[in-house]
Short mmCIF file of C-alpha atoms and ligand atoms in Angstrom, two decimals:
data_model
loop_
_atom_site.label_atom_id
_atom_site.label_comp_id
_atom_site.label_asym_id
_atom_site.label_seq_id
_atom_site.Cartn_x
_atom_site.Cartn_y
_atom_site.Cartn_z
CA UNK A 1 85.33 98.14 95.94
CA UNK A 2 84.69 100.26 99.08
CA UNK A 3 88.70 100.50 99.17
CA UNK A 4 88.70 102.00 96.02
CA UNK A 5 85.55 103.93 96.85
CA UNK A 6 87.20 105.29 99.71
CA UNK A 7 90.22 106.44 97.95
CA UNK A 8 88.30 108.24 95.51
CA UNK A 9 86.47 110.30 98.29
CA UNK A 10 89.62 111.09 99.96
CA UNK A 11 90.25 112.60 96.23
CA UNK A 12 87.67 114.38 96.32
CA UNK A 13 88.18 115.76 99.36
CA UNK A 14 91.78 116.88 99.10
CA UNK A 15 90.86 119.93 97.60
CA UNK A 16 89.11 121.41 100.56
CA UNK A 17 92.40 120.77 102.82
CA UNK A 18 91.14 117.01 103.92
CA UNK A 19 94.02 114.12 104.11
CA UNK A 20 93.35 110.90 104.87
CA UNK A 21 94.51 109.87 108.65
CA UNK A 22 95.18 106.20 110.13
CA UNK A 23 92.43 106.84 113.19
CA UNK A 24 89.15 108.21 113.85
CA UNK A 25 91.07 109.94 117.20
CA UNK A 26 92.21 113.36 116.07
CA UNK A 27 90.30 113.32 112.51
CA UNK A 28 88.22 116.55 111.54
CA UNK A 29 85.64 114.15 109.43
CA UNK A 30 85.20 110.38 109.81
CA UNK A 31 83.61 108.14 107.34
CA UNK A 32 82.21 104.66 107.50
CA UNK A 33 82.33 103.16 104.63
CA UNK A 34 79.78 100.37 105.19
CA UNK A 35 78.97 97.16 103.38
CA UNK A 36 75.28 95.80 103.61
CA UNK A 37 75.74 92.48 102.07
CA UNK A 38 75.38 90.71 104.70
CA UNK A 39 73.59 91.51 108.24
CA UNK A 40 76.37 91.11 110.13
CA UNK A 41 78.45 93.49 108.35
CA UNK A 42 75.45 95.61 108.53
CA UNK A 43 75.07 95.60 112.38
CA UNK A 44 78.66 96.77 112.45
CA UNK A 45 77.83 100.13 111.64
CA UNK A 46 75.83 100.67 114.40
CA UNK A 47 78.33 99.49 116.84
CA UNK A 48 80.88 101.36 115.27
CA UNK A 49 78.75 105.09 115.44
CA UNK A 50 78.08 104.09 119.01
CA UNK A 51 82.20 104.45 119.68
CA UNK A 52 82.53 107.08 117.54
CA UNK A 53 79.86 109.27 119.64
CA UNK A 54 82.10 110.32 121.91
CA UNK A 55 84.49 111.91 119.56
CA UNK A 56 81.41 114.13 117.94
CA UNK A 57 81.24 117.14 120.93
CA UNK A 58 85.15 117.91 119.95
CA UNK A 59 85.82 121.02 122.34
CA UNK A 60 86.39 124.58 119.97
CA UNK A 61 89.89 125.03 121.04
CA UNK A 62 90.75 121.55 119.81
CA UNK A 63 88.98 122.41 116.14
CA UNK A 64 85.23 122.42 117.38
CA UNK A 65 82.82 119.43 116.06
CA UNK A 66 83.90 116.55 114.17
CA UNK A 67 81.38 116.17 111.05
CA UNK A 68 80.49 112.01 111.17
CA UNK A 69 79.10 110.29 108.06
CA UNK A 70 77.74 107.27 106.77
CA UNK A 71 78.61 105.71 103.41
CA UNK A 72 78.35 102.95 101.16
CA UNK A 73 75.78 100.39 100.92
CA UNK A 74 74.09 100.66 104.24
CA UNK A 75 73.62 104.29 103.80
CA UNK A 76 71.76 103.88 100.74
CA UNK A 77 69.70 100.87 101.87
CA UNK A 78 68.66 102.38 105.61
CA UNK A 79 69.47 106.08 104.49
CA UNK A 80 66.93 108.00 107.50
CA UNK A 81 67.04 104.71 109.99
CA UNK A 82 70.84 105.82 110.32
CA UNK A 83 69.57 109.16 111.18
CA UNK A 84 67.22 107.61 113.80
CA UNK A 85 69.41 105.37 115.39
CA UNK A 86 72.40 108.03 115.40
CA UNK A 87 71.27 111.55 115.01
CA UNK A 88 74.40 112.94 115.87
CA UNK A 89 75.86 111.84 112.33
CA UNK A 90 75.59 114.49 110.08
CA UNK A 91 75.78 113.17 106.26
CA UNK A 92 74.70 110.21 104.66
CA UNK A 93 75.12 109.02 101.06
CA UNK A 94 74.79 106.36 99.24
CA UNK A 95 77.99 104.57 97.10
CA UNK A 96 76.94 106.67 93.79
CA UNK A 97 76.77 109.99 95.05
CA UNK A 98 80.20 110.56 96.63
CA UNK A 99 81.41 112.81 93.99
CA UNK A 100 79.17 115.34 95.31
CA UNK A 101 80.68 115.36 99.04
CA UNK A 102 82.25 119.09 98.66
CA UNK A 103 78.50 119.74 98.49
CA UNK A 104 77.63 117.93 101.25
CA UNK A 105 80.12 118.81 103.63
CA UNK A 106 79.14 122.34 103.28
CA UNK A 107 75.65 121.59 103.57
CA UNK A 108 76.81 119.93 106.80
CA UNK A 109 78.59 123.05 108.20
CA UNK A 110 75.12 124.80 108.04
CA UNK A 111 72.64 125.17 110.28
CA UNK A 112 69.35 122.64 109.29
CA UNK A 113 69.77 118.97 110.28
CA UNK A 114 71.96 116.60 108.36
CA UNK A 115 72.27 115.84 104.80
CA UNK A 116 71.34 112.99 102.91
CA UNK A 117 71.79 111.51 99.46
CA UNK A 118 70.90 108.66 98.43
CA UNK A 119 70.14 109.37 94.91
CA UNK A 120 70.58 107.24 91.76
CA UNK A 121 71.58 110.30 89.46
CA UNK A 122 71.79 110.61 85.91
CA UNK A 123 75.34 111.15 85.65
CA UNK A 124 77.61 108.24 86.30
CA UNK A 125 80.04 109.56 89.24
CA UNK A 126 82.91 108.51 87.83
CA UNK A 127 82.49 112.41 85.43
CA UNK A 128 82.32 113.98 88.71
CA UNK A 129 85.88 112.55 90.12
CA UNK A 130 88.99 114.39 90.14
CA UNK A 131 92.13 111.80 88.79
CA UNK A 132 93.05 109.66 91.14
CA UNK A 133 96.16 109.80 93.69
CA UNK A 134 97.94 106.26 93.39
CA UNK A 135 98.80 105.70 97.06
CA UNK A 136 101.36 104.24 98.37
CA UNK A 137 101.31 100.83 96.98
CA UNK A 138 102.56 99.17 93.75
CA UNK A 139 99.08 97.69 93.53
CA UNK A 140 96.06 99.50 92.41
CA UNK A 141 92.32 98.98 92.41
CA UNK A 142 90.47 100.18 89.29
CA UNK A 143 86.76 100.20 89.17
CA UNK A 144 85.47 99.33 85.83
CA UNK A 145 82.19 97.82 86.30
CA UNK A 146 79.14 99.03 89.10
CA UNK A 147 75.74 97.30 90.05
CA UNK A 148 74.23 94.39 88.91
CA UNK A 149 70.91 93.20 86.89
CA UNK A 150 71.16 89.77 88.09
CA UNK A 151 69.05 89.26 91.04
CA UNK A 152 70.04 86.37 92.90
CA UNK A 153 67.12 86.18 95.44
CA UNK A 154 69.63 86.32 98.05
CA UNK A 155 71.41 89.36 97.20
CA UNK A 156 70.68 93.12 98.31
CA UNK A 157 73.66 94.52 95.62
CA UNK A 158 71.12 95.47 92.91
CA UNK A 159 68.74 97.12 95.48
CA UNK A 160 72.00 99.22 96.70
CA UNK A 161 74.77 99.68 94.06
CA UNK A 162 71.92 100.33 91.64
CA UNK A 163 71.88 99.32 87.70
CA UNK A 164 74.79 97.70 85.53
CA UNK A 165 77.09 100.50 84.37
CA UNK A 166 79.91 100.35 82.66
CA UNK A 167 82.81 103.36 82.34
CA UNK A 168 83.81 104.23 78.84
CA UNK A 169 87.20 102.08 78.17
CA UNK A 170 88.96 105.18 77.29
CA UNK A 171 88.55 106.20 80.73
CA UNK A 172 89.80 102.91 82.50
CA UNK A 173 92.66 102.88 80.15
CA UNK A 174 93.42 106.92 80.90
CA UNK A 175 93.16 105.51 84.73
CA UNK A 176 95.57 102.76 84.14
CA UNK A 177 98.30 104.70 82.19
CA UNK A 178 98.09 107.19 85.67
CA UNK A 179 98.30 104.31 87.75
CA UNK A 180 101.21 102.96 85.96
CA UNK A 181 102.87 106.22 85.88
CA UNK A 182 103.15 106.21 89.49
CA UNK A 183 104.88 103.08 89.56
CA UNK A 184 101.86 100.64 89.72
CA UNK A 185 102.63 97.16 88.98
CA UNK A 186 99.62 95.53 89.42
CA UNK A 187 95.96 96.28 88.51
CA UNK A 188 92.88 94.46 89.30
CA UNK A 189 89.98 95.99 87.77
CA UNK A 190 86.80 95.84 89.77
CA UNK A 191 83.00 95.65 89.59
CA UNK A 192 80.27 93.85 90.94
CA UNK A 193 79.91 91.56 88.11
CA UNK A 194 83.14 92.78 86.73
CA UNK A 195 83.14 90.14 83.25
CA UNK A 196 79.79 91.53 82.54
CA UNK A 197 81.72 95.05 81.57
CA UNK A 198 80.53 96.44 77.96
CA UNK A 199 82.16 99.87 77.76
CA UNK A 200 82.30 102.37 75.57
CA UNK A 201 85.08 101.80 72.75
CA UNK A 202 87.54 104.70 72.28
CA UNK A 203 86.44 104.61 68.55
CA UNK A 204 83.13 103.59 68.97
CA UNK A 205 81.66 100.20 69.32
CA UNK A 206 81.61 98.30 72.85
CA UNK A 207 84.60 96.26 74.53
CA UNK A 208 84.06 93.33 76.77
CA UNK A 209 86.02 92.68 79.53
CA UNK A 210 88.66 90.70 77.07
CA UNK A 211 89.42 93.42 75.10
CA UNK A 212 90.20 95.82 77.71
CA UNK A 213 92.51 93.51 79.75
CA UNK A 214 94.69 93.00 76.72
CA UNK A 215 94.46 97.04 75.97
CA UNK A 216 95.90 97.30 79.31
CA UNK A 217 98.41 94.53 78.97
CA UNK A 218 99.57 96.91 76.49
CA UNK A 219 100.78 99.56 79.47
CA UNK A 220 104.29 100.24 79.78
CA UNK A 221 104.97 98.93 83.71
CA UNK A 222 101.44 97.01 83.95
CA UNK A 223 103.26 93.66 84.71
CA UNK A 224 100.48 92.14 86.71
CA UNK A 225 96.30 92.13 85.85
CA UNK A 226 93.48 90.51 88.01
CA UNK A 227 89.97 90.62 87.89
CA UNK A 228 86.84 90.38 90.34
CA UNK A 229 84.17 89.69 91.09
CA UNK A 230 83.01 87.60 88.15
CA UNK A 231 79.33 86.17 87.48
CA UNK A 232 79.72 82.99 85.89
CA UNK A 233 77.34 82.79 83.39
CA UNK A 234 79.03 86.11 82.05
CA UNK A 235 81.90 84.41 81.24
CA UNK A 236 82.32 85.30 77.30
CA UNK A 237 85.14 83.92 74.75
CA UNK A 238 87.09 86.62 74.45
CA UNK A 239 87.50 86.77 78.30
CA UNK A 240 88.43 82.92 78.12
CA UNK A 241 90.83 83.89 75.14
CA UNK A 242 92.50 86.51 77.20
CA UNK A 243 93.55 83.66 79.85
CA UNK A 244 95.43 82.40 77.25
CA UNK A 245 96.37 85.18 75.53
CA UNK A 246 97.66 87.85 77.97
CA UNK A 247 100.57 87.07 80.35
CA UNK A 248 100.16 89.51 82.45
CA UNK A 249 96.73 88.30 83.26
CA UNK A 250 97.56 86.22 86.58
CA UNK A 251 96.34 82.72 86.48
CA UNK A 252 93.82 82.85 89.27
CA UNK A 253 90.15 83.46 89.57
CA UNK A 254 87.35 84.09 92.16
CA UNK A 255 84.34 82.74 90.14
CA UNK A 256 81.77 82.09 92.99
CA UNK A 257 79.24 79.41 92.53
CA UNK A 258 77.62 79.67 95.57
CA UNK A 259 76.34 76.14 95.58
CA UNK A 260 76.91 72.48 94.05
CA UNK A 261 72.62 71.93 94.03
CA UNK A 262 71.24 72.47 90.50
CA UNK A 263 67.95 73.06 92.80
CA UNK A 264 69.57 75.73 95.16
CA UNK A 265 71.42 77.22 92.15
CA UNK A 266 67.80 77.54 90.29
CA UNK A 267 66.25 78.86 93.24
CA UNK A 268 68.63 81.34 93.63
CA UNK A 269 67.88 82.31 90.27
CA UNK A 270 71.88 82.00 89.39
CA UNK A 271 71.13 81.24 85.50
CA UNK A 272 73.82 78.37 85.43
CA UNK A 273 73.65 74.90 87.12
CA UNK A 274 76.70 72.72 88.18
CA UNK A 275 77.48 71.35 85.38
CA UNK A 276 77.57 74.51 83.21
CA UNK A 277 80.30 75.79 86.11
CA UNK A 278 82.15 72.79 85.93
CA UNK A 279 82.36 72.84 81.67
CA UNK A 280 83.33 76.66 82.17
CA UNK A 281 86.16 75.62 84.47
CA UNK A 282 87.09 73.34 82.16
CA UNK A 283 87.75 75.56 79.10
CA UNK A 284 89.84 77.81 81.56
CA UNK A 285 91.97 75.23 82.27
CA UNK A 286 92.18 74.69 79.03
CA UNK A 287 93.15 77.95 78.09
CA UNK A 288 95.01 78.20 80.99
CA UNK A 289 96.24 75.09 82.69
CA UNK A 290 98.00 76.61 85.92
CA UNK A 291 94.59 78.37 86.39
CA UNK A 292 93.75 78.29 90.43
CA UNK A 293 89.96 78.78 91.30
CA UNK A 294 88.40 80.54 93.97
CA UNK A 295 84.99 80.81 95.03
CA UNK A 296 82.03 82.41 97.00
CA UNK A 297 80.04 79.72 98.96
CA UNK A 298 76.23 80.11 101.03
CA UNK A 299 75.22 77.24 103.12
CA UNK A 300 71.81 77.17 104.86
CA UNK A 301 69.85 78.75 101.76
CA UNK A 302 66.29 78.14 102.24
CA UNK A 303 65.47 75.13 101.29
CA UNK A 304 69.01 73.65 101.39
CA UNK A 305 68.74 69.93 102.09
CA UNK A 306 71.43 67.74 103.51
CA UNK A 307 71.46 66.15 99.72
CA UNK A 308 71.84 69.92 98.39
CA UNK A 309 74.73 70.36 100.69
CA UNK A 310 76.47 67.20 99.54
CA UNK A 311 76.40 68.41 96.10
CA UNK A 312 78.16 71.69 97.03
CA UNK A 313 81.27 69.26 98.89
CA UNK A 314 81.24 67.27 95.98
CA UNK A 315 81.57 70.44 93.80
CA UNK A 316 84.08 71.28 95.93
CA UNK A 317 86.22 68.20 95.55
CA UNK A 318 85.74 67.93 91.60
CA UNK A 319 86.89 71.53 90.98
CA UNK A 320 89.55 71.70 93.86
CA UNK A 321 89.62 75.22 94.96
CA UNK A 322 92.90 76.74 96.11
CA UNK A 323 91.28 79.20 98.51
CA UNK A 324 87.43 80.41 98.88
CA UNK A 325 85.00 82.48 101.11
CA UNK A 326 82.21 80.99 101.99
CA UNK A 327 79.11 82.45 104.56
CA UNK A 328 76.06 81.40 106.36
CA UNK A 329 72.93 82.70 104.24
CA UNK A 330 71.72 86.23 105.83
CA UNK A 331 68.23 87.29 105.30
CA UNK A 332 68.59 90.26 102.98
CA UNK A 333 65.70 93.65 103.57
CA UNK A 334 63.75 93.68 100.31
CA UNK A 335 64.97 90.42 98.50
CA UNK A 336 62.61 87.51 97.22
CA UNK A 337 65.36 84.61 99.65
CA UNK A 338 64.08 86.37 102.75
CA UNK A 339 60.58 85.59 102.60
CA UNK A 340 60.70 81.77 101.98
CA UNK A 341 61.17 79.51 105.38
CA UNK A 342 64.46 79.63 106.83
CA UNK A 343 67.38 76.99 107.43
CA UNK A 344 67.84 76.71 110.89
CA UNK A 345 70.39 78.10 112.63
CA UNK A 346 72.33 75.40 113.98
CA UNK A 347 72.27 73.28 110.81
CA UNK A 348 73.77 76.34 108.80
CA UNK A 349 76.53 76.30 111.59
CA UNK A 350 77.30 72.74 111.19
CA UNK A 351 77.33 72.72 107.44
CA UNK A 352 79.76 75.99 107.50
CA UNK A 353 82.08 74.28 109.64
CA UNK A 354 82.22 70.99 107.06
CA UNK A 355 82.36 73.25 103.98
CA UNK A 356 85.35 75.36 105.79
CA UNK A 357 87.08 72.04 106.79
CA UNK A 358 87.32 70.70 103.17
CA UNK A 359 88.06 74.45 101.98
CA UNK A 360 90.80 75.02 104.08
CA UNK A 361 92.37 71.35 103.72
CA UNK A 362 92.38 72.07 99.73
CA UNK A 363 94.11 75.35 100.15
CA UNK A 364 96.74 73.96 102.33
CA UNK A 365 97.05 71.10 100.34
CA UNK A 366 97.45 73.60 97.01
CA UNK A 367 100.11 75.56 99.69
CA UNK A 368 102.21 72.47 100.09
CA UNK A 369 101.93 71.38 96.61
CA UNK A 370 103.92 75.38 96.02
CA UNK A 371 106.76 74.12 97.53
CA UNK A 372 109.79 74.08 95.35
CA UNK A 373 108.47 75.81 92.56
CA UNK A 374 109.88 79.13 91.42
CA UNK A 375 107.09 81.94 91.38
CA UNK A 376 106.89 85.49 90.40
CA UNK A 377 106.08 87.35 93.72
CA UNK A 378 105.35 91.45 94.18
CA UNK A 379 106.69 92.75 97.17
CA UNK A 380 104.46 95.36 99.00
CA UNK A 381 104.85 95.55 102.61
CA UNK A 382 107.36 94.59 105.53
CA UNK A 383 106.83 91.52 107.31
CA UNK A 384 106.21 90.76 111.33
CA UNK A 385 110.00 89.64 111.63
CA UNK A 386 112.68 92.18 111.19
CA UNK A 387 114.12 92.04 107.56
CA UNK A 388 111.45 90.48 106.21
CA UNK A 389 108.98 91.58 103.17
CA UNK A 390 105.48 90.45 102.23
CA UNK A 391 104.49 89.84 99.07
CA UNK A 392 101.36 88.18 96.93
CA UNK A 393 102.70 84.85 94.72
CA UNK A 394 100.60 84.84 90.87
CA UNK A 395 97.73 82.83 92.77
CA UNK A 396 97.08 85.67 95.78
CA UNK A 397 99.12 83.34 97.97
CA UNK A 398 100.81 85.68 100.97
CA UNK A 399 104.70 84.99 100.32
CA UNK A 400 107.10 85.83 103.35
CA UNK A 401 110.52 85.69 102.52
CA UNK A 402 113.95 87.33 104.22
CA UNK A 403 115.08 89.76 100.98
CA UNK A 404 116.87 93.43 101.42
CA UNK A 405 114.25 96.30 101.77
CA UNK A 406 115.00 97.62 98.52
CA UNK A 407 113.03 95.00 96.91
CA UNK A 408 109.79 96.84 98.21
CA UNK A 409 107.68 97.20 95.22
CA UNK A 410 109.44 94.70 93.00
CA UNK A 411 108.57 91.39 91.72
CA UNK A 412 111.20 88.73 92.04
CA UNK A 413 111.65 85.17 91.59
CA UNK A 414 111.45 83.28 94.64
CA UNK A 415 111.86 79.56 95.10
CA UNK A 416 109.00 78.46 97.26
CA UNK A 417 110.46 76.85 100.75
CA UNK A 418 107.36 76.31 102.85
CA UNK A 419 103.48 76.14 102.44
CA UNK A 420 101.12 76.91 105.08
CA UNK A 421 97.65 77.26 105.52
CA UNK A 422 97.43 80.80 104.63
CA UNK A 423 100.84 81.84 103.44
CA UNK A 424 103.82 80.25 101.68
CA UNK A 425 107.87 80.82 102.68
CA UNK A 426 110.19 81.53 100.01
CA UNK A 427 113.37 83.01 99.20
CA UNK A 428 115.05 84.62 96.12
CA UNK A 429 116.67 81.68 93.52
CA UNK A 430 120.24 81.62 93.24
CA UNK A 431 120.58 84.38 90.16
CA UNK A 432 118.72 87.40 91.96
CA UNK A 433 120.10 86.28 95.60
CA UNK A 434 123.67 86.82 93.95
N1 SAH B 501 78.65 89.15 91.75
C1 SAH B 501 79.05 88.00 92.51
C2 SAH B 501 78.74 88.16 93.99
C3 SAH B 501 79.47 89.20 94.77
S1 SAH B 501 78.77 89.48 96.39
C4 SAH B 501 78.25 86.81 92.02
O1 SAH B 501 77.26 87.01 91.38
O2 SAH B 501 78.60 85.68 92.29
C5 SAH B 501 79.88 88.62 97.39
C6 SAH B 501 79.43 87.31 97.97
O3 SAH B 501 78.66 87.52 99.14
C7 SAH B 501 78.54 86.48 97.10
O4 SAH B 501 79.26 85.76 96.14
C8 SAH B 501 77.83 85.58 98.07
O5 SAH B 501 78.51 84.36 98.26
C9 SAH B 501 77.83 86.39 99.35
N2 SAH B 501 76.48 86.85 99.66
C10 SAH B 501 75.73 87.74 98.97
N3 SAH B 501 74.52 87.88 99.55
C11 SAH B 501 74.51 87.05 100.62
C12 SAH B 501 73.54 86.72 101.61
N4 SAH B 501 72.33 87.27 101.60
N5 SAH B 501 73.89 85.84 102.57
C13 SAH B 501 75.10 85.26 102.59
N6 SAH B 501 76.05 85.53 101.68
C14 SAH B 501 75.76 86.40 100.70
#
């Protein structure tokens, strides 16, 4: 999401004569779009403001100042600390106040410290946006979904991303059609719990997430949907239905559990226990039976026994995951997780390494099991090797494969050749390499 987020602010910004650059070296403003989910991707920001210091005193005769600011998630959970800690940034805002940076930035210019906003306001910022440029790819993120009600005890997005909002479905769809228009292929719609979205209808009445991925199966040039990140126990019928329903909906999913343990899972406050995930899986599969499964993973929540672990290895091996992220609990600021007793360090480390271990063997193990079969696969960059183009496979699989440069931004049929850990091999089937 801070992807998309950061595409929309370079939207907003384009009117006042900013384009987006690939380095901070040079750049009139630079942004740090920041991610506070976990501490470690917290503690990043600070390391990254102290490099960017130096590029803040810009001489006058090479443009004068560079304006620095902080956004996203950190911003709006540390908002002054930032200030503190760095006071030669000058803005800092908070994930849903961007649309109000033409503000900002002039408030910036001023004379009278720096700005900060960190407001929940009334009005969602999605009214505040100008339409989106597409980019340069054939695949598009479209935010449909923002915040979360859940509190898991472990997680800070509630605190930072604010309440669950979802945008009128006219307005995803009017997104979509402008995506497509540009030559978008591929859309995956995002949120933070992305299957609980209850938008608007165009003609009153709400749609669920179901209903809106088959309105925007409907597109002319949508060949390709996807959806994340999904909360489990929001998974409705309809959604299910649309798995078997919609082709263009891809056949994989990132459903995280987090953990096997009904105890952990109940102390996380995750309102499902294993065996509700694993009859869930089940009806996917059975509305979709190439369905591949990914998941979210913490080891080392408090309280976590060895027995707890086992579970979430044995959950592991029942479902068979094709490919999953998976992280060492991180105290959260503010969330109920942080107060109990913690996990030692060490045994967190040793039960991320066995959890990673069985992870990666089942994606490689998925990989191989590719090989030989024929697969749809979207083409959107150049590869390492000369002549060669990257592309993602219907189950997010990286798919190298030796194909003319034209093909850039196409999908093709490719006849898998090689699986890897992290990538497959293929090349186009006899019809499309004539
Ligand atoms: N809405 C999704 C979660 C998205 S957040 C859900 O409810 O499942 C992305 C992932 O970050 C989570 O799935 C979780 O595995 C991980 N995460 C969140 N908070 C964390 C924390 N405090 N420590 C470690 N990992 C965390």
């Amino acid at each position: 999401m801070n992807v998309y987020d950061s595409a929309r602010m370079a939207d907003v910004l384009a009117p006042l004569g900013y384009t987006p650059v690939d380095g901070a070296a040079g750049a009139d403003m630079i942004i740090l779009n920041t991610c506070h989910i976990r501490e470690k991707a917290a503690e990043k920001v600070y390391s990254e403001l102290g490099r960017l210091k130096g590029l803040k005193d810009r001489p006058v005769a090479e443009g004068g100042p560079v304006i620095i600011a902080v956004a996203g998630c950190v911003a709006q959970a540390e908002g002054a600390e930032i200030l503190r800690r760095a006071p030669y940034v000058d803005i800092v805002f908070g994930p849903q106040t961007y649309h109000r940076l033409p503000e900002m930035v002039a408030r910036a210019g001023r004379a009278g410290g720096a700005v900060l906003d960190t407001e929940f306001p009334p009005e969602p910022k999605f009214d505040g946006l100008p339409e989106p440029t597409a980019g340069k790819g054939r695949s598009a993120f479209l935010t449909v979904q923002e915040g979360c009600d859940k509190f898991c005890t472990f997680c800070v997005v509630p605190y930072t991303r604010g309440a669950e909002y979802s945008r009128p479905a006219a307005d995803v769809l009017a997104e979509a059609r402008h995506y497509a228009a540009a030559g978008v292929r591929e859309i995956t719609l995002l949120g933070q719990n992305v299957n609980c979205y209850h938008g608007e209808g165009p003609r009153g009445g709400e749609w669920g997430l179901g209903r809106l991925i088959a309105e925007i199966a409907e597109i002319v040039g949508v060949d390709r949907i996807r959806y994340t990140t999904s909360y489990p126990a929001d998974m409705d019928g309809s959604l299910i239905a649309a798995h078997r329903d919609v082709a263009e909906l891809m056949p994989f999913l990132h459903l995280p559990v987090q953990s096997g343990s009904d105890r952990v899972l109940a102390a996380m406050n995750r309102r499902h226990g294993g065996a509700e995930y694993r009859r869930l899986v089940d009806k996917l599969r059975k509305a979709r039976p190439d369905l591949a499964l990914s998941s979210d993973f913490i080891v080392g929540f408090p309280g976590e026994t060895d027995a707890d672990f086992r579970q979430t290895l044995e959950m592991v091996e029942d479902i068979g995951f094709t490919q999953a992220y998976s992280f060492k609990y991180s105290p959260r600021p503010g969330t109920p997780a942080s107060l109990e007793p913690q996990v030692d360090d060490q045994t967190k480390i040793d039960r991320l390494a066995a959890l990673q271990e069985l992870l990666d063997s089942q994606q490689r193990a998925f990989n191989e099991g590719c090989v030989g079969r024929v697969m749809g696969v979207l083409f959107d960059c150049r590869g390492r090797v000369p002549g060669q183009l990257v592309g993602r496979s219907p189950y997010m699989q990286p798919v190298h494969a030796q194909v003319a440069e034209s093909l850039l931004g196409t999908i093709q049929p490719l006849r898998i050749t090689g699986g890897f850990a992290n990538s497959l091999a293929g090349a186009l089937t006899g019809s499309a390499a004539a």
